Short mmCIF file of C-alpha atoms in Angstrom, two decimals:
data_model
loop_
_atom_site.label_atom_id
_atom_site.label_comp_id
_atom_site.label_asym_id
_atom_site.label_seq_id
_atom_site.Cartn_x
_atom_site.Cartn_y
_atom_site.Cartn_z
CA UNK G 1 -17.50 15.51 -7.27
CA UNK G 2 -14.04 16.19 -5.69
CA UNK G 3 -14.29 14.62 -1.88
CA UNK G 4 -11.36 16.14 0.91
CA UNK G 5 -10.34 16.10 3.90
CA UNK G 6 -9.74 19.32 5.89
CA UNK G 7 -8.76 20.83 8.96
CA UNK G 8 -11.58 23.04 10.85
CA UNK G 9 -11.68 24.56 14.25
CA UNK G 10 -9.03 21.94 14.90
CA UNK G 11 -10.63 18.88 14.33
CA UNK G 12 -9.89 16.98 11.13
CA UNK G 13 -12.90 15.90 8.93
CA UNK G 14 -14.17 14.55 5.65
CA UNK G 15 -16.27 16.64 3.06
CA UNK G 16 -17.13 16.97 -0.83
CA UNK G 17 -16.66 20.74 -2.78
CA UNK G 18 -19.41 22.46 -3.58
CA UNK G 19 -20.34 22.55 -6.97
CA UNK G 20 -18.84 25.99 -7.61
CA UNK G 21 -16.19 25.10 -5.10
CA UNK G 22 -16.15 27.84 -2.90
CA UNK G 23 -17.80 25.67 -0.19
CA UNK G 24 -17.18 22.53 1.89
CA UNK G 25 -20.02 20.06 2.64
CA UNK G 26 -18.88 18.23 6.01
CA UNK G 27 -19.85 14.45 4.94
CA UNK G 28 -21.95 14.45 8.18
CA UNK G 29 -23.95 17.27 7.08
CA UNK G 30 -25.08 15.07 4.20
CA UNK G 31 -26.02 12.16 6.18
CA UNK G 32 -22.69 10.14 6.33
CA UNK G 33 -21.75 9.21 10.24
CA UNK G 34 -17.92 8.94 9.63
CA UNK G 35 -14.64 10.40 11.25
CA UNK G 36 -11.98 10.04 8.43
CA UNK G 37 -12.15 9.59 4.65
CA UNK G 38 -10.99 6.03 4.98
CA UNK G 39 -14.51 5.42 6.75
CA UNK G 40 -16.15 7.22 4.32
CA UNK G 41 -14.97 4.85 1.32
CA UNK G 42 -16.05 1.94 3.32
CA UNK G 43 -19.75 3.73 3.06
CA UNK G 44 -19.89 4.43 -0.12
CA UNK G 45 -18.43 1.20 -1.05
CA UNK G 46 -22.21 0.06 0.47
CA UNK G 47 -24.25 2.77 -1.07
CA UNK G 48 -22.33 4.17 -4.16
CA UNK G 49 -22.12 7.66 -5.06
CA UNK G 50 -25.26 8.35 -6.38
CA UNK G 51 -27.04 9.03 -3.05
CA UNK G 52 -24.23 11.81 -2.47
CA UNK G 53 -24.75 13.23 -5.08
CA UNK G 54 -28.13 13.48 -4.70
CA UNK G 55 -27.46 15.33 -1.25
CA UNK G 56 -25.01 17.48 -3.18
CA UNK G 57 -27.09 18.74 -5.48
CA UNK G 58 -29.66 19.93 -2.91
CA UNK G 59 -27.07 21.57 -0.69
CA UNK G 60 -25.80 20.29 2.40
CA UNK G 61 -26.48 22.10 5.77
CA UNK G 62 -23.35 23.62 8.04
CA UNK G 63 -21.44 24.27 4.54
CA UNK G 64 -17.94 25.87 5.41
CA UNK G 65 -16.11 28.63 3.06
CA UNK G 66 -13.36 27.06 1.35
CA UNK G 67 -11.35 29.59 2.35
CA UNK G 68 -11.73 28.96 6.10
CA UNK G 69 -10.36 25.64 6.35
CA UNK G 70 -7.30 23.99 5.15
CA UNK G 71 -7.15 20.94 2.87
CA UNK G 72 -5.42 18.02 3.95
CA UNK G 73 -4.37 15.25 1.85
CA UNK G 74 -7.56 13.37 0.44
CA UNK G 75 -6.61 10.07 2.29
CA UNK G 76 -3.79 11.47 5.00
CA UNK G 77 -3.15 7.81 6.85
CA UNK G 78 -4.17 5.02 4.13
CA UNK G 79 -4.75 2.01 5.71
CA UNK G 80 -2.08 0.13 3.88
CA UNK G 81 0.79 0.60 1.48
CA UNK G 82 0.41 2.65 -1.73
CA UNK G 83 0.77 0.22 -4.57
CA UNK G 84 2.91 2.00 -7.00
CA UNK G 85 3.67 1.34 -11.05
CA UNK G 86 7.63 1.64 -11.88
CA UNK G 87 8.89 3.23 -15.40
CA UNK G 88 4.93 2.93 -16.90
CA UNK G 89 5.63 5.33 -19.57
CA UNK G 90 8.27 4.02 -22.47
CA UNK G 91 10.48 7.91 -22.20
CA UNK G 92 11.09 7.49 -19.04
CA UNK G 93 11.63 4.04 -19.04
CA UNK G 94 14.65 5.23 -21.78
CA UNK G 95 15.69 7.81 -19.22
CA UNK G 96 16.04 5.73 -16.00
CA UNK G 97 18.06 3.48 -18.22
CA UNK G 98 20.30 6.46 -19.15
CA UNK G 99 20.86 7.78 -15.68
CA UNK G 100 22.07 3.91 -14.40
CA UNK G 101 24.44 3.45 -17.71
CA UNK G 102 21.88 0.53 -18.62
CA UNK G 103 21.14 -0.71 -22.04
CA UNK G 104 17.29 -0.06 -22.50
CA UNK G 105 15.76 -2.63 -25.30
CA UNK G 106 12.61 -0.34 -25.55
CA UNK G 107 10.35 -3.52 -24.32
CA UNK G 108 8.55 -3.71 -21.04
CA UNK G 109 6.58 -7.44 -21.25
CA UNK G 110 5.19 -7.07 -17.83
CA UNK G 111 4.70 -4.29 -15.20
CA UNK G 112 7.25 -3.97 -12.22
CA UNK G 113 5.01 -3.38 -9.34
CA UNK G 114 6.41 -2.04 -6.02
CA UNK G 115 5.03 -0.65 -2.78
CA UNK G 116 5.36 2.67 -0.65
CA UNK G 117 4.99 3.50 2.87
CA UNK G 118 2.93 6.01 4.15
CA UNK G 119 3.04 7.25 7.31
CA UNK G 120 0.84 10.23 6.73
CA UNK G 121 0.50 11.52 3.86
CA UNK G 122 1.88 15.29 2.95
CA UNK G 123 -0.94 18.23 2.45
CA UNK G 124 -1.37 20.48 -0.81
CA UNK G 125 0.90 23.57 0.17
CA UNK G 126 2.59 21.27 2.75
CA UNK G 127 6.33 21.15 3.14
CA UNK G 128 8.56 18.48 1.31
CA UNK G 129 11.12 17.39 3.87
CA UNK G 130 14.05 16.52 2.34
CA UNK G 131 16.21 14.53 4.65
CA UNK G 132 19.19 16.19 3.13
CA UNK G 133 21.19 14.67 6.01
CA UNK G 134 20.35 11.25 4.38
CA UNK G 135 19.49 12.23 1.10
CA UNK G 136 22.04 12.95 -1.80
CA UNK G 137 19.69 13.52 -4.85
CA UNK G 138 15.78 14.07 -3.76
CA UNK G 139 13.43 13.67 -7.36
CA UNK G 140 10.11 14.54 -7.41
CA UNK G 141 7.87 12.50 -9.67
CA UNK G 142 3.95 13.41 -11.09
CA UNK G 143 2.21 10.56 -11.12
CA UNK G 144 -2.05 9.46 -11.44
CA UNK G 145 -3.54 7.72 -8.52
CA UNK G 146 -6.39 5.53 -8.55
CA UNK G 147 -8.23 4.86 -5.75
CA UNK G 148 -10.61 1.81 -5.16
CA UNK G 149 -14.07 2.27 -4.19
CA UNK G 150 -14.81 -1.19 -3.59
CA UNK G 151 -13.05 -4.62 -2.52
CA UNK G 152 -12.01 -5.85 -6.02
CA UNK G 153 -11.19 -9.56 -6.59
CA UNK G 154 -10.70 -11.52 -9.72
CA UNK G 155 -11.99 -8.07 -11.53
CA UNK G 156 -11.88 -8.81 -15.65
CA UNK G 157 -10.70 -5.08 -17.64
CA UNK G 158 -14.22 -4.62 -18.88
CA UNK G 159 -15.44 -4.47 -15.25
CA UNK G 160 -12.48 -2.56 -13.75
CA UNK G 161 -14.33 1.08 -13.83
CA UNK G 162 -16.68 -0.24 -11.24
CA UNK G 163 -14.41 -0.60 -8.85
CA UNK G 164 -12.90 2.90 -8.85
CA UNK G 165 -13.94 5.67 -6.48
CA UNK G 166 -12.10 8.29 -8.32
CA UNK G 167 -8.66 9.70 -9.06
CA UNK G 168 -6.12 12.03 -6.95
CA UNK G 169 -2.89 13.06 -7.83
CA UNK G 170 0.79 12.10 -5.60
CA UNK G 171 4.29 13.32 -5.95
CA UNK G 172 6.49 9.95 -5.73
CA UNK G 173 9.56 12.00 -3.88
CA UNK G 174 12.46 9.87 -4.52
CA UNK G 175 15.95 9.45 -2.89
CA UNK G 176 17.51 8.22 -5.79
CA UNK G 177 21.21 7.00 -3.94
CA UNK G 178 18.98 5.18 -1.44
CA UNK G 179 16.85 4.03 -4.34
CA UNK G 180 19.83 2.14 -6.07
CA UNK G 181 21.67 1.40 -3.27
CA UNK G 182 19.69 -0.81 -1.55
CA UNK G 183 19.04 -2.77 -5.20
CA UNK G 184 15.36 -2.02 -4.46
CA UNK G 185 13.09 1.13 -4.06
CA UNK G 186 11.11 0.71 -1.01
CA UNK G 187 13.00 2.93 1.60
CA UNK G 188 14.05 5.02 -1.19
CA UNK G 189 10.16 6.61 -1.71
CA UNK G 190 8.83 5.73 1.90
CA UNK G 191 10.38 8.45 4.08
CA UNK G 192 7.99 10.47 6.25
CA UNK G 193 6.85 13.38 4.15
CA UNK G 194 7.31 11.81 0.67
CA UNK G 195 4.50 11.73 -0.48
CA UNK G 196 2.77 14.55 -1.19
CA UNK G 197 -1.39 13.83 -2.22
CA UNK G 198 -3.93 15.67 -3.12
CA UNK G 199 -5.76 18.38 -3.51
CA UNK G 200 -8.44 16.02 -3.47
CA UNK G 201 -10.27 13.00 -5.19
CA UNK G 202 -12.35 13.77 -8.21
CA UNK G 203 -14.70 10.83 -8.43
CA UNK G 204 -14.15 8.33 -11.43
CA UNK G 205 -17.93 9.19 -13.24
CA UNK G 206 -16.43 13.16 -14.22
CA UNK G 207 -13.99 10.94 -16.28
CA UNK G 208 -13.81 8.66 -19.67
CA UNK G 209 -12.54 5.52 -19.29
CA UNK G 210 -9.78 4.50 -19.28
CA UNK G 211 -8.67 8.13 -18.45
CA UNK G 212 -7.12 10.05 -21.17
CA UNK G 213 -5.31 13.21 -19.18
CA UNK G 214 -2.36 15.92 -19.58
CA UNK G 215 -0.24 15.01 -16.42
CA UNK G 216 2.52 17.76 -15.79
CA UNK G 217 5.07 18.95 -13.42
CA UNK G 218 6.94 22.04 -12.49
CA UNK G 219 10.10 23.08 -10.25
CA UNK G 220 9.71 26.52 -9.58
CA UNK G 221 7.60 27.20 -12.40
CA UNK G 222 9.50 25.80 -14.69
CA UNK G 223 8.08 23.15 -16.74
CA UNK G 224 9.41 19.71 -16.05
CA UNK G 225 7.01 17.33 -17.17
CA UNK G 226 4.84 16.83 -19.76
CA UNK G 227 2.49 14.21 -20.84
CA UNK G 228 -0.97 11.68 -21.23
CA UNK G 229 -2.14 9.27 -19.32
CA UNK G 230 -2.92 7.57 -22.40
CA UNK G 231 0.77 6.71 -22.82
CA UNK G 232 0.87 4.72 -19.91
CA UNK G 233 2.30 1.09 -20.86
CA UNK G 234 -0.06 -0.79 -18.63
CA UNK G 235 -2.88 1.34 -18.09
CA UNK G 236 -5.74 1.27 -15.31
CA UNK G 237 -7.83 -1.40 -16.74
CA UNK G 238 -4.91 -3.47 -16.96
CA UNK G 239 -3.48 -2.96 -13.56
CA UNK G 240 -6.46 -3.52 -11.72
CA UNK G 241 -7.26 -6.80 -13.94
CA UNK G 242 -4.37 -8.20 -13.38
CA UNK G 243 -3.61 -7.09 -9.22
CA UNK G 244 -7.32 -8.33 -8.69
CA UNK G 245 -6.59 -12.38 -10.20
CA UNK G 246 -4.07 -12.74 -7.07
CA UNK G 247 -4.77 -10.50 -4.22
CA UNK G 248 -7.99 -8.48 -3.39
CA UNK G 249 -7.82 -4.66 -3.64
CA UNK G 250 -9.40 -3.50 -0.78
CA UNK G 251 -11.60 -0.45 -0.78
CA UNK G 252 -9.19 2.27 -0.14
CA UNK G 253 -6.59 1.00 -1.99
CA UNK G 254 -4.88 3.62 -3.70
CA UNK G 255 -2.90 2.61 -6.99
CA UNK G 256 0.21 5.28 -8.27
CA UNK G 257 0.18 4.33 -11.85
CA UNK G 258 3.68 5.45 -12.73
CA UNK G 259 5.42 8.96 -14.23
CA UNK G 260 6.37 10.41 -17.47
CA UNK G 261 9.39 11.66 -18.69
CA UNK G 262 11.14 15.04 -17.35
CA UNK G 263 11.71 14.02 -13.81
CA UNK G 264 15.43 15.48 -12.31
CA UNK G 265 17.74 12.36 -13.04
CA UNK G 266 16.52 12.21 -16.39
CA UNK G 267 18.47 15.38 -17.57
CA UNK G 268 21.83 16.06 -18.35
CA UNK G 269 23.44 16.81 -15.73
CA UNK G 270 20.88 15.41 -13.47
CA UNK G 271 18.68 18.36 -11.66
CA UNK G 272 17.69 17.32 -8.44
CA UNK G 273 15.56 19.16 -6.01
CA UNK G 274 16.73 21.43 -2.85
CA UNK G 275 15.60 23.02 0.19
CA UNK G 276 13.03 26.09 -0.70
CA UNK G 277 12.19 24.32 -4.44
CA UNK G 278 8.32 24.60 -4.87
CA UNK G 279 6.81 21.54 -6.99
CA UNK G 280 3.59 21.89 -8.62
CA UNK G 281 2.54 18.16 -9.86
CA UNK G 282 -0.98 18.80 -12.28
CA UNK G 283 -3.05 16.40 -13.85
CA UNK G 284 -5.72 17.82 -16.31
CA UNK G 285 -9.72 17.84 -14.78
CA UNK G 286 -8.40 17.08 -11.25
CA UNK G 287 -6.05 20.03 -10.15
CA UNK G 288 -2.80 20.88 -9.25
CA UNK G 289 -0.94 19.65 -6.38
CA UNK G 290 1.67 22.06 -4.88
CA UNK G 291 4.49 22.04 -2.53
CA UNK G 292 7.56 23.27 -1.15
CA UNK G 293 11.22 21.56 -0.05
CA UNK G 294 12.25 21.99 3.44
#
């Protein structure tokens, strides 16, 4: 099932795709009193999925062509900072190394773990801004994101798929001067608008586990990156094993589990984004998210 959130007649609500996906069940249409997506999660973290898709399958009532309302990002205020993965896949750990002039000793013992603010998060087809008054060298950055279904706590690897809701894609957007400069990369990826989401959540049960997926990006159509999800260093059943022993993942949560190789500082020279670039981030069996530079 692929849940959204979308605009309609002005008012902003939660709703799962059809099965053919040329319709829009409005969650209260299948029985689920909520206002936002974020409630929404904390219902089906009660009742699980199956009841949905029960409704689902019959057809909801007050279905809405796709093509009459506009998709929003799946979770467009989460209710606390994204917890994001740094250099989770060994090439690009080799090419962040590059671009700082650092020796790389092609080991990564332990994950580096780092968090992102988001104010509200940027719609599919929505506009990139740049902040090319503040920023030198904007990166964009394809990366999976998991997001927890239900409060997770002391959660072993063998039990971690129970605690996912499903998967969505984000563009990190990176300042990469502000990045390094600060000797830390929280204000560097936490502007307003940097972080693109979406098109929607495709719930965990459409995939294998751990998920084994062809995660791409493109700069004006131009292939950037290009990779599996199986190459991830620390992968999902890892991350949420070991985040879960010391803090509790709340339902909601959503988890950016790091990019590939083939992002702009990683060439030679360097090829960072601009105003008017359109970035299309993809990962296999959940879509691709799109979106343009201002």
């Amino acid at each position: 099932m692929k849940l959204v959130t979308y605009l309609y007649e002005g008012m902003e609500a939660a709703g799962v795709l059809s099965p053919d996906g040329t319709r829009v069940y409005p969650a209260r249409a299948l029985g689920y009193v909520c206002e936002s997506m974020n409630e929404w999660i904390d219902l089906l973290a009660k009742e699980g999925l199956s009841g949905l898709r029960t409704a689902v399958e019959a057809g909801g009532e007050g279905e809405i062509p796709l093509e009459q309302v506009t998709l929003l990002a799946p979770i467009p205020e989460p209710k606390q900072d994204m917890i994001c993965l740094g250099i989770n896949y060994m090439a690009h750990a080799e090419e962040s190394a590059r671009y700082k002039n650092e020796a790389f000793g092609g080991e990564r013992p332990y994950a580096v773990y780092f968090s992102k603010r988001v104010g509200e998060a940027v719609r599919p087809n929505g506009t990139i801004d740049g902040h090319f008054d503040l920023v030198e060298r904007l990166d964009y950055e394809a990366e999976l994101a998991v997001v927890i279904g239900k409060d997770a706590k002391g959660v072993s690897e063998e039990r971690a798929a129970d605690y996912i809701l499903g998967y969505t894609i984000i563009n990190d957007v990176s300042a990469r001067v502000l990045q390094t400069r600060h000797k830390q990369w929280y204000f560097g990826k936490s502007l307003d608008g940097f972080t693109p989401m979406g098109p929607w959540i495709v719930t965990a049960d459409e995939f294998s586990f751990p998920p084994k997926l062809t995660i791409q990006s493109r700069v004006n159509g131009e292939l950037r990156q290009d990779s599996n999800t199986e190459l991830l260093i620390f992968g999902v059943p890892h991350i949420i094993r070991e985040l879960s022993q010391g803090m509790t993942l709340k339902a909601g949560t959503i988890i950016a589990t790091g990019t590939p190789a083939g992002v702009g500082m990683g060439f030679t020279p360097p090829r960072f984004l601009k105003s008017g670039d359109t970035v299309e981030c993809g990962i296999e069996g959940i879509g691709t998210l799109r979106n343009t530079v201002g």
